[in-house]
Tab-separated table of N, CA and C in Angstrom:
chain	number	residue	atom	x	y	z
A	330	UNK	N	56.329	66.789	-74.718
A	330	UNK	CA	55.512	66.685	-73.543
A	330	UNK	C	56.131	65.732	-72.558
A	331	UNK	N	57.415	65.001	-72.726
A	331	UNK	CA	58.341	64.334	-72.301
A	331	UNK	C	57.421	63.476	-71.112
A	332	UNK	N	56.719	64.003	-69.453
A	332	UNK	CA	56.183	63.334	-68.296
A	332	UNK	C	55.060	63.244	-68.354
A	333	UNK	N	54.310	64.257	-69.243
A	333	UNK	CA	52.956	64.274	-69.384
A	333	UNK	C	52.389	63.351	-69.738
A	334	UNK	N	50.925	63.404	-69.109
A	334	UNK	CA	50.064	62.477	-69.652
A	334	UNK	C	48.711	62.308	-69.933
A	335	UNK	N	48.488	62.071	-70.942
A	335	UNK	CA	47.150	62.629	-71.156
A	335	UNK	C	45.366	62.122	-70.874
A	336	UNK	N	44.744	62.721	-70.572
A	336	UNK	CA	43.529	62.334	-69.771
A	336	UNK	C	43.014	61.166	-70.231
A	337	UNK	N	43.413	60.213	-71.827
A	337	UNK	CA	43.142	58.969	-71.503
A	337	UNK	C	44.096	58.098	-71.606
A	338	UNK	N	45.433	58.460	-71.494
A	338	UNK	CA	46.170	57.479	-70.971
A	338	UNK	C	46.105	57.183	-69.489
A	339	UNK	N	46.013	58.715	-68.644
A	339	UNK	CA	45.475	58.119	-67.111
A	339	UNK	C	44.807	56.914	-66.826
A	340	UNK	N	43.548	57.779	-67.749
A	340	UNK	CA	42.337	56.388	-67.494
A	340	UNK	C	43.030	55.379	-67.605
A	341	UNK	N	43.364	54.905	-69.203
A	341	UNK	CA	44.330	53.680	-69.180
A	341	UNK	C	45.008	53.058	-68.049
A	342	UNK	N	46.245	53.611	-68.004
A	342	UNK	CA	47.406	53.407	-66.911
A	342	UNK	C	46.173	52.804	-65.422
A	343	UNK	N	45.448	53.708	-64.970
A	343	UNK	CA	44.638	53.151	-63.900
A	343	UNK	C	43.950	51.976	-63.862
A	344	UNK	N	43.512	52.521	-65.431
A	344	UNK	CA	42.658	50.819	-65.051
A	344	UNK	C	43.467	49.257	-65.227
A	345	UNK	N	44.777	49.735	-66.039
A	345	UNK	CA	45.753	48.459	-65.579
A	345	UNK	C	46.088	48.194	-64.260
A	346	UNK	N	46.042	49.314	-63.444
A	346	UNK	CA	46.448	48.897	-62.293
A	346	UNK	C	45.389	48.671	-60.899
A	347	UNK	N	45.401	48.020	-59.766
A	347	UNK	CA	44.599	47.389	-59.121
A	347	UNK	C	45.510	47.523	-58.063
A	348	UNK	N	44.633	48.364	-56.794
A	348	UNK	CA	45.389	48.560	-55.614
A	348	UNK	C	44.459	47.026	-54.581
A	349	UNK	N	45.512	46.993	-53.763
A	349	UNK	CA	45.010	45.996	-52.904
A	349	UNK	C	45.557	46.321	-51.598
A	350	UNK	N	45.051	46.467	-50.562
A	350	UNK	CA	45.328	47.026	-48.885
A	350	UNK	C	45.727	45.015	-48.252
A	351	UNK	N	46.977	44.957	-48.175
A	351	UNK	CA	47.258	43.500	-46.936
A	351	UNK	C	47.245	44.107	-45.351
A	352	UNK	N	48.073	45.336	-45.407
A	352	UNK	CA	47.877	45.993	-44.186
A	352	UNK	C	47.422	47.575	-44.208
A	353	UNK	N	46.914	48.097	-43.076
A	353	UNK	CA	46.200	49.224	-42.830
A	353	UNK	C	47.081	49.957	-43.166
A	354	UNK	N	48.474	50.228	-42.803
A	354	UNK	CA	49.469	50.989	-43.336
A	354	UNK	C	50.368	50.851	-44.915
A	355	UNK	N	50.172	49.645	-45.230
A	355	UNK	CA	51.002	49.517	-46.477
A	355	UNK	C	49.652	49.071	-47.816
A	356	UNK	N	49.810	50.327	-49.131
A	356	UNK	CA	49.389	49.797	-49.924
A	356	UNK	C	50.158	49.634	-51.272
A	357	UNK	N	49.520	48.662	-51.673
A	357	UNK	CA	50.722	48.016	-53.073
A	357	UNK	C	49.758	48.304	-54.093
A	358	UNK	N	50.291	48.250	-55.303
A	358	UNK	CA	49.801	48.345	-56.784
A	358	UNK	C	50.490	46.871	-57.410
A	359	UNK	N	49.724	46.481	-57.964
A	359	UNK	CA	49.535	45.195	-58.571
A	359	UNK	C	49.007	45.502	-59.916
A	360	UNK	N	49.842	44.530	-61.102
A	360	UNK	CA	49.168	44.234	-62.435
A	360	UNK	C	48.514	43.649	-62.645
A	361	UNK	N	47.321	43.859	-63.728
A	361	UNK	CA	46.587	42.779	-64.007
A	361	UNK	C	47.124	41.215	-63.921
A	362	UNK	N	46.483	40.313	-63.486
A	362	UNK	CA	46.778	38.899	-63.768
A	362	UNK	C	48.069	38.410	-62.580
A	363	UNK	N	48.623	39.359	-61.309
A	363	UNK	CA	49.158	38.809	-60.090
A	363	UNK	C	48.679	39.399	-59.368
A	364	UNK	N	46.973	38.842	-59.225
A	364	UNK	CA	46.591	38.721	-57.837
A	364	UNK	C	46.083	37.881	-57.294
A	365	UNK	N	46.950	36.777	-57.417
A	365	UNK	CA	46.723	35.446	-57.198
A	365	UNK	C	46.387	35.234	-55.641
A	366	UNK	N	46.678	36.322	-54.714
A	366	UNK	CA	46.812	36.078	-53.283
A	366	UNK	C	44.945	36.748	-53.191
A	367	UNK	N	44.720	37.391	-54.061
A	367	UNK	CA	43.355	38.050	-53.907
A	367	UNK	C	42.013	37.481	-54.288
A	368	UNK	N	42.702	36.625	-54.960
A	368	UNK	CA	41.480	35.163	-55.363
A	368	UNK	C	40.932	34.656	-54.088
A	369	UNK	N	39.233	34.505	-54.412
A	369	UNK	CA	38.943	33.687	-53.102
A	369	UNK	C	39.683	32.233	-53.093
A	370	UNK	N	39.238	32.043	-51.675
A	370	UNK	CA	40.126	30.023	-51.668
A	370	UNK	C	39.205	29.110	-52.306
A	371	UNK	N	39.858	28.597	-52.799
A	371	UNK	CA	39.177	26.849	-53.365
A	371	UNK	C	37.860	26.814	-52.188
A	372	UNK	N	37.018	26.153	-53.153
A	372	UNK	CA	35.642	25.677	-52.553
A	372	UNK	C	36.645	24.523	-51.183
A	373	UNK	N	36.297	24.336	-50.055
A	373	UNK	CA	36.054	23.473	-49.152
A	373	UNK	C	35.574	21.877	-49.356
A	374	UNK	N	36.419	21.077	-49.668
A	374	UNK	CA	35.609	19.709	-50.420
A	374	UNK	C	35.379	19.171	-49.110
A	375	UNK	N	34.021	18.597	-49.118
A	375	UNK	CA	33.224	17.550	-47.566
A	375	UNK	C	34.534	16.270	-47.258
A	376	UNK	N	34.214	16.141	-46.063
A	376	UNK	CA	35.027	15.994	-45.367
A	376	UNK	C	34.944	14.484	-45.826
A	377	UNK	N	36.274	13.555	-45.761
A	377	UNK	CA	36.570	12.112	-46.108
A	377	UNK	C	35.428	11.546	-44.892
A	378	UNK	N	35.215	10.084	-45.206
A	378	UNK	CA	35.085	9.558	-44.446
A	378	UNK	C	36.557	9.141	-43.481
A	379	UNK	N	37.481	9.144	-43.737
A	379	UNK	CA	38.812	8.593	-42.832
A	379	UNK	C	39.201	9.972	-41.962
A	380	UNK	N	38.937	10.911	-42.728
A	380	UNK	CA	39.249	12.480	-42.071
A	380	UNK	C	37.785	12.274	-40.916
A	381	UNK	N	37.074	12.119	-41.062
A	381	UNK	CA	35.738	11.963	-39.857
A	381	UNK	C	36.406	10.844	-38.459
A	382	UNK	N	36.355	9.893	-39.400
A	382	UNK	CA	36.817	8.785	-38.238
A	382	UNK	C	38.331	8.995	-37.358
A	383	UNK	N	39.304	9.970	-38.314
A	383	UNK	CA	40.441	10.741	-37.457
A	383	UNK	C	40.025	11.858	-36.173
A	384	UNK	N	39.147	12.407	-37.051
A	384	UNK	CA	38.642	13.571	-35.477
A	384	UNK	C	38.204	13.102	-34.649
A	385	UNK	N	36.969	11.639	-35.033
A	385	UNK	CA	36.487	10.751	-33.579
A	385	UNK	C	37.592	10.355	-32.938
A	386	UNK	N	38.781	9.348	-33.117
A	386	UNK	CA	39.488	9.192	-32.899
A	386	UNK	C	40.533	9.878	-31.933
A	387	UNK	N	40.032	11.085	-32.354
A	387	UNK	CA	40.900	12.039	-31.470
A	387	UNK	C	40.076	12.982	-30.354
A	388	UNK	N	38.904	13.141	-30.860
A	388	UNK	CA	37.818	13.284	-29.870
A	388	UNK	C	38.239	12.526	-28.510
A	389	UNK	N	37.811	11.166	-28.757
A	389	UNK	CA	38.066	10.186	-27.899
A	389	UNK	C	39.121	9.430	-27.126
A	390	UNK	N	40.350	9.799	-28.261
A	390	UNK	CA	41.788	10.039	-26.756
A	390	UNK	C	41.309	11.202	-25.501
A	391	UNK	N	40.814	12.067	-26.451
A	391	UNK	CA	41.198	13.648	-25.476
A	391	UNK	C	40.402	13.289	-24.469
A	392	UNK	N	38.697	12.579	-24.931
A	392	UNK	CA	37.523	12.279	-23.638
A	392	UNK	C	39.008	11.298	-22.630
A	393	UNK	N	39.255	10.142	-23.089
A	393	UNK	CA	40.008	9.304	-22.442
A	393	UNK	C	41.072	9.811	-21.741
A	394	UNK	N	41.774	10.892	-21.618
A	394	UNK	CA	42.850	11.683	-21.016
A	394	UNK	C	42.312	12.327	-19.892
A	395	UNK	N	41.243	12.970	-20.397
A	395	UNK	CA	40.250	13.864	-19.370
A	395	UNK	C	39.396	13.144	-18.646
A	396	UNK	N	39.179	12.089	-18.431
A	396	UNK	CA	38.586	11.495	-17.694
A	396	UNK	C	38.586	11.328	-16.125
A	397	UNK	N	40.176	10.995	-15.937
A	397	UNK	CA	40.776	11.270	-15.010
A	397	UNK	C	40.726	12.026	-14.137
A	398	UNK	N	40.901	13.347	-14.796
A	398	UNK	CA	41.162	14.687	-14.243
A	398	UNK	C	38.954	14.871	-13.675
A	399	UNK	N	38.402	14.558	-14.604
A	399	UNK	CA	37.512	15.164	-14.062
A	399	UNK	C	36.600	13.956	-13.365
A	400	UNK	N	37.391	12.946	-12.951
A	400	UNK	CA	36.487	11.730	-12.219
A	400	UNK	C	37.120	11.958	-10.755
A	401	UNK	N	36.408	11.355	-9.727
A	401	UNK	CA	36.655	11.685	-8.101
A	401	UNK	C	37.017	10.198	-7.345
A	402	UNK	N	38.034	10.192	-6.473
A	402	UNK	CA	37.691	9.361	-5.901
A	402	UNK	C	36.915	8.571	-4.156
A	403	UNK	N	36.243	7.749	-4.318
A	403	UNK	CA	35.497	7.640	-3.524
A	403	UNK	C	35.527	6.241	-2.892
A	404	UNK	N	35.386	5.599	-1.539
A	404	UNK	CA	35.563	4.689	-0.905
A	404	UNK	C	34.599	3.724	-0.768
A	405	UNK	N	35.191	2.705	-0.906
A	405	UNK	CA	33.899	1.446	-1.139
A	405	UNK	C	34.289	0.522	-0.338
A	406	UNK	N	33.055	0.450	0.648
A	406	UNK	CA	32.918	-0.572	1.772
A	406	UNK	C	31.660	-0.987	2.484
A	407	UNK	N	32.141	-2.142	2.781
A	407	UNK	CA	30.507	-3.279	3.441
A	407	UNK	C	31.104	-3.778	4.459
A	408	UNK	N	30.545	-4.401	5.107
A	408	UNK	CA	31.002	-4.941	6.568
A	408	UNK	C	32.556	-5.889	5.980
A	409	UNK	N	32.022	-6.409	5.080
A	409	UNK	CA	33.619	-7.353	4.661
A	409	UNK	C	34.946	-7.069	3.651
A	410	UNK	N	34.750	-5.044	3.396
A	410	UNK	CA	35.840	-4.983	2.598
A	410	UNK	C	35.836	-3.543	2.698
A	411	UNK	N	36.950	-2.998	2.182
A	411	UNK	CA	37.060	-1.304	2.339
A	411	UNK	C	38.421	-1.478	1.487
A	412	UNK	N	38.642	-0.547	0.232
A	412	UNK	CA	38.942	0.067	-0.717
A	412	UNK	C	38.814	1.299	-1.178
A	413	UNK	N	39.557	1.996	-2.104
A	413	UNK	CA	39.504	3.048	-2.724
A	413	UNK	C	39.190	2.442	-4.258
A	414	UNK	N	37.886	3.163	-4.596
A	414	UNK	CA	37.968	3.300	-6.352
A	414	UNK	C	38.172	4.618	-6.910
A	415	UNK	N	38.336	4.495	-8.229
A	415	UNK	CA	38.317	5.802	-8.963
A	415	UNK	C	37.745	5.846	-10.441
A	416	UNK	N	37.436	7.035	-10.316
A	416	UNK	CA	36.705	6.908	-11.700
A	416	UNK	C	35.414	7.409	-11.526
A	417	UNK	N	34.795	8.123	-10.494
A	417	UNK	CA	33.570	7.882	-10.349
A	417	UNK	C	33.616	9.671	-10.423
A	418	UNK	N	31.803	9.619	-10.851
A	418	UNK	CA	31.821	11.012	-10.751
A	418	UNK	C	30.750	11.746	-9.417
A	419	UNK	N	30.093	11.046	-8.698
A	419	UNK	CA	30.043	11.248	-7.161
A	419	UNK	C	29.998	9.884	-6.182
A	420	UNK	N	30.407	10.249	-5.106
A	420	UNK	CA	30.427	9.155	-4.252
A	420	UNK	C	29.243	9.006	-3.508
A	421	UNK	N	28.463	7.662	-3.615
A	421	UNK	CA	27.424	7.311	-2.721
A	421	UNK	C	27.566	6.472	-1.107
A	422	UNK	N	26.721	6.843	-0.249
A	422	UNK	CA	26.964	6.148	1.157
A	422	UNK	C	25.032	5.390	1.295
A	423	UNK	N	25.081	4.542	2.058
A	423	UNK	CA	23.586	4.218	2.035
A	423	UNK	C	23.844	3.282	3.373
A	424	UNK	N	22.600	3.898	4.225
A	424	UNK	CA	22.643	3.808	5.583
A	424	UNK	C	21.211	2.846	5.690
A	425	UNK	N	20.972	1.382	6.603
A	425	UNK	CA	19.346	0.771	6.568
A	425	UNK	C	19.622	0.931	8.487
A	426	UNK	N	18.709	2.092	8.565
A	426	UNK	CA	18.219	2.134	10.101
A	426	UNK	C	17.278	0.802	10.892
A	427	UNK	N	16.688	0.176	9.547
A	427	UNK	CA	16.418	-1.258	10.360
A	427	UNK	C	17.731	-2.481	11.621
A	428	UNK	N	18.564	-2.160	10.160
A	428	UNK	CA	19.205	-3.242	11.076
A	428	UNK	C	20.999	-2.475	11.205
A	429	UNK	N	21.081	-1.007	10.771
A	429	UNK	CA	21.740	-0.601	11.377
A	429	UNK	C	23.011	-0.553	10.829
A	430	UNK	N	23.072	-1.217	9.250
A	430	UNK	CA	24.560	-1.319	8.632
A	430	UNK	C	24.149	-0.077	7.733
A	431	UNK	N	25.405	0.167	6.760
A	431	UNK	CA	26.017	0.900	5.794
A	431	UNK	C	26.879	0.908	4.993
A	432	UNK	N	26.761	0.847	3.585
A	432	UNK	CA	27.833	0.574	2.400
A	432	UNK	C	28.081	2.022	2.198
A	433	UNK	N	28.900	2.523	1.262
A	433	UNK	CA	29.790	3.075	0.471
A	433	UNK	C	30.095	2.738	-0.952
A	434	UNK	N	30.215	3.615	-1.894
A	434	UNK	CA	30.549	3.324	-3.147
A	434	UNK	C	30.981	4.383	-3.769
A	435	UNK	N	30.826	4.628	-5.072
A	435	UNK	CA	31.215	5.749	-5.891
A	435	UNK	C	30.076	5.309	-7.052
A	436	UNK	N	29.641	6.062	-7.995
A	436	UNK	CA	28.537	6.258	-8.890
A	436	UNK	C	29.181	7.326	-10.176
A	437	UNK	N	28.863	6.449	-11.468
A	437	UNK	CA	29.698	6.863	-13.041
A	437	UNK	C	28.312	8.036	-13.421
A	438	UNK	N	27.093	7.997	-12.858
A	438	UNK	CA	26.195	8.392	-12.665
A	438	UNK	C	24.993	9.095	-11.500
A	439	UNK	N	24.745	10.835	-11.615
A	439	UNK	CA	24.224	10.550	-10.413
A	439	UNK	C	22.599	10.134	-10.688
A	440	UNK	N	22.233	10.026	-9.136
A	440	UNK	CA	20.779	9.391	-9.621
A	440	UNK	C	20.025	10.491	-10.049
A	441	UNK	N	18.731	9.696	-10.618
A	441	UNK	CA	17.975	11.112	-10.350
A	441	UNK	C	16.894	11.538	-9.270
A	442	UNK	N	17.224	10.861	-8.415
A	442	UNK	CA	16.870	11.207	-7.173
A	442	UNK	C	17.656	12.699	-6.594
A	443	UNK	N	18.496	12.365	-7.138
A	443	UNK	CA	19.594	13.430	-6.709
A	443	UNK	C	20.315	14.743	-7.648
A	444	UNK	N	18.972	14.526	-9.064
A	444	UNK	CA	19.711	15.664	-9.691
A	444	UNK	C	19.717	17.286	-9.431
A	445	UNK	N	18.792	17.091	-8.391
A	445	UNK	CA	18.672	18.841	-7.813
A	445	UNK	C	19.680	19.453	-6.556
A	446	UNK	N	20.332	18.479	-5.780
A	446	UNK	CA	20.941	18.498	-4.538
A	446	UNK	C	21.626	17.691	-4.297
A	447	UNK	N	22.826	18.170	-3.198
A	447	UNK	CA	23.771	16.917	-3.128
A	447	UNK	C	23.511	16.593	-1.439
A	448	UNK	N	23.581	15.722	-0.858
A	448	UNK	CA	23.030	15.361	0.665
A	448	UNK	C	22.472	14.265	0.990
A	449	UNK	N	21.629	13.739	1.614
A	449	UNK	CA	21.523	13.004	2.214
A	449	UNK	C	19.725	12.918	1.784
A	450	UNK	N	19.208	12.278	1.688
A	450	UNK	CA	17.475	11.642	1.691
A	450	UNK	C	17.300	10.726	2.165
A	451	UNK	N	15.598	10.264	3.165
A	451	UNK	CA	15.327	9.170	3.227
A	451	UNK	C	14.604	8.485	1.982
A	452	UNK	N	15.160	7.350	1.725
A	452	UNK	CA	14.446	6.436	0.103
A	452	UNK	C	13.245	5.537	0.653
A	453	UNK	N	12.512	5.073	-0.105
A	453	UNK	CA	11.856	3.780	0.440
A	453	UNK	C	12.182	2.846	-0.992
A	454	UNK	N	12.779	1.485	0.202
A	454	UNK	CA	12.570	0.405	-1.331
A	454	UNK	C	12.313	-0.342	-0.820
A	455	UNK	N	12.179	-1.949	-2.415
A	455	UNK	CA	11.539	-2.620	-1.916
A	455	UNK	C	12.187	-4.166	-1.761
A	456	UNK	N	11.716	-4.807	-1.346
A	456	UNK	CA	12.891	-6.068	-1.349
A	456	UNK	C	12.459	-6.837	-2.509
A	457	UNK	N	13.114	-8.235	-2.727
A	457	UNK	CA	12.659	-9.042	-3.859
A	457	UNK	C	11.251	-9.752	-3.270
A	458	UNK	N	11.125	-9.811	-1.775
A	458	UNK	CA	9.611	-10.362	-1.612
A	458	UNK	C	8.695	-9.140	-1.588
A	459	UNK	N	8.990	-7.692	-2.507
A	459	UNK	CA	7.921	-6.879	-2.248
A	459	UNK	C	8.151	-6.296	-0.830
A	460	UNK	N	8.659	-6.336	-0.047
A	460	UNK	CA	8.094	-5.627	1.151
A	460	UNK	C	9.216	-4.248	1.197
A	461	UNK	N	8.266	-3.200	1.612
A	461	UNK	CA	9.392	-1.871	1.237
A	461	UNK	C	10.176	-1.575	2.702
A	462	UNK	N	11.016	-0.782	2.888
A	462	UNK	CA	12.067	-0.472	3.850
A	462	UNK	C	12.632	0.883	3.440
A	463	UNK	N	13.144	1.199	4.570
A	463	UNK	CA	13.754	2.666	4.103
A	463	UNK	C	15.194	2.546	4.533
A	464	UNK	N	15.735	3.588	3.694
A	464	UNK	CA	17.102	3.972	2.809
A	464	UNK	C	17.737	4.944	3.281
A	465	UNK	N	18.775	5.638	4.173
A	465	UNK	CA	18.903	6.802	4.044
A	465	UNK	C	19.764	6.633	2.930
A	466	UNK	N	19.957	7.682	1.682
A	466	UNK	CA	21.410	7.582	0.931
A	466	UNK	C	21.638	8.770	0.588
A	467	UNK	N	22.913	9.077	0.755
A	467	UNK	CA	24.022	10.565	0.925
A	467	UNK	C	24.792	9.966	-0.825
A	468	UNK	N	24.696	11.554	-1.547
A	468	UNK	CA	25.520	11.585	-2.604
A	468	UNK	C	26.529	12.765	-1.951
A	469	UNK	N	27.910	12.326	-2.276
A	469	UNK	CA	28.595	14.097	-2.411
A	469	UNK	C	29.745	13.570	-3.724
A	470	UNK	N	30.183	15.058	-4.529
A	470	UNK	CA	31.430	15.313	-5.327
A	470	UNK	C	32.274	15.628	-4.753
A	471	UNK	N	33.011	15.236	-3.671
A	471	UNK	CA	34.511	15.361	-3.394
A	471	UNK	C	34.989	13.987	-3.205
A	472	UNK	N	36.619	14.331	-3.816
A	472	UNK	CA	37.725	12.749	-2.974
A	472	UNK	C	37.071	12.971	-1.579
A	473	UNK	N	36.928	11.277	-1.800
A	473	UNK	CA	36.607	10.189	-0.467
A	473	UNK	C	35.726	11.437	0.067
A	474	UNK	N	34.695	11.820	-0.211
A	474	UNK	CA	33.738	12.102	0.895
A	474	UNK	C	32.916	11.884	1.457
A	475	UNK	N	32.763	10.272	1.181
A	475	UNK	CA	32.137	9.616	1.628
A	475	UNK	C	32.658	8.436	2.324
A	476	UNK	N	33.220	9.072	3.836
A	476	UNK	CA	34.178	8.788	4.583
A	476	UNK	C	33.629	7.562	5.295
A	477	UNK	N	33.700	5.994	5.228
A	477	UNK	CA	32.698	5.101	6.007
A	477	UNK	C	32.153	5.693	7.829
A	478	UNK	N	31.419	5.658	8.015
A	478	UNK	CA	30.870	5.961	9.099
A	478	UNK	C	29.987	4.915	9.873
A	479	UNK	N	29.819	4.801	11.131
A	479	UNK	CA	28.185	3.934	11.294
A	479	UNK	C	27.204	4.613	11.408
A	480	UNK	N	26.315	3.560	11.643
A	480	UNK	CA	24.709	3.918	11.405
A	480	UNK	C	24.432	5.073	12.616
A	481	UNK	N	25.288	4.551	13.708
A	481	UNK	CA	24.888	5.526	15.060
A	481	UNK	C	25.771	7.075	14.944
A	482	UNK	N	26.915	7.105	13.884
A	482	UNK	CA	27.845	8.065	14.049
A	482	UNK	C	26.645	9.343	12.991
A	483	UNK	N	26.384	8.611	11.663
A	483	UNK	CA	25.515	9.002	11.253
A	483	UNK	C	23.761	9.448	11.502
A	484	UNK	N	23.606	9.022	12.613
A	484	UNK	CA	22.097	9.514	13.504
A	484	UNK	C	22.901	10.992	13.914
A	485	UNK	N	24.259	10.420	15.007
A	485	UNK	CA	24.396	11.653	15.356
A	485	UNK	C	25.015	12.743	14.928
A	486	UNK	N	25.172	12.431	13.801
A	486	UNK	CA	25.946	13.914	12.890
A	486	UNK	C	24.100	14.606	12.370
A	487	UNK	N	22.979	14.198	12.529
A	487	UNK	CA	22.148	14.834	12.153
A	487	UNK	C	21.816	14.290	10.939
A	488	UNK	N	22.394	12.743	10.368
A	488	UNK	CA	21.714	12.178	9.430
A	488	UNK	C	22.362	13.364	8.196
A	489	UNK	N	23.824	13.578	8.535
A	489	UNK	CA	24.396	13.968	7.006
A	489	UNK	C	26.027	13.440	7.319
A	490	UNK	N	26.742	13.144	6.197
A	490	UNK	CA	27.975	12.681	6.471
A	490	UNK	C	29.039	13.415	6.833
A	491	UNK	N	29.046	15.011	7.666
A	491	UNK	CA	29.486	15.438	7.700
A	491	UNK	C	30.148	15.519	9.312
């Protein structure tokens, strides 16, 4: 019977062998006991404490790199100084129609006066003796767009810094 084979050696022969698909086009036959690649992976052991404090670590370069890129800069001035800072993530202007001056700054925070819109509002505050006054103050997110101006340039732009 020399090639032949008989209906339970098939069986046999098959069930020694174990097909496994790596790719859609190629399939292999494998013996019992090398399918070492077909084993699931090792359980996942919880993470070190030093492996935790490496990802913060690296978290916190990447925040520290990006900071930069996503901070603006904005101009800071009072009657006795004018500078550029940076770092800020919108620039504030604040105008007192009482007596007619105006600062400049930049803000790591916006207010929440201002979390719905970016522009210009009148505020009311109050002084340290209690007595209140009003505020105009302009937030915007662009470099320096909060270009120093005066109190009168700002009436006549329509009370926006534009």
């Amino acid at each position: 019977m020399g090639g032949a084979y008989t209906l339970s050696q098939c069986v046999e022969l098959r069930a020694e062998q174990v097909r496994s698909i790596k790719d859609p086009d190629v399939i292999s036959v494998h013996r019992p006991g090398h399918l070492s690649h077909l084993s699931p992976p090792p359980p996942l052991l919880p993470p070190s404490p030093s492996s935790k404090m490496a990802r913060l670590v690296a978290v916190l370069l990447l925040l520290g790199l990006l900071h930069p890129v996503l901070s603006i800069q904005c101009y800071r001035a009072d009657e006795f100084h004018k500078k550029i800072v940076d770092g800020n993530l919108v620039c504030l202007a604040q105008f007192d129609p009482q007596d007619g001056t105006s600062s400049f700054s930049g803000l790591q925070k916006i207010p929440k006066r201002f979390k719905d819109h970016e522009g210009c509002i009148l505020t009311t505050r109050k002084s340290r003796n209690e007595e209140t006054f009003a505020v105009w103050e302009c937030v915007c997110s662009n470099d320096l767009c909060n270009q120093p101006i005066s109190w009168s340039q700002f009436k006549r732009n329509g009370y926006t810094l534009a």
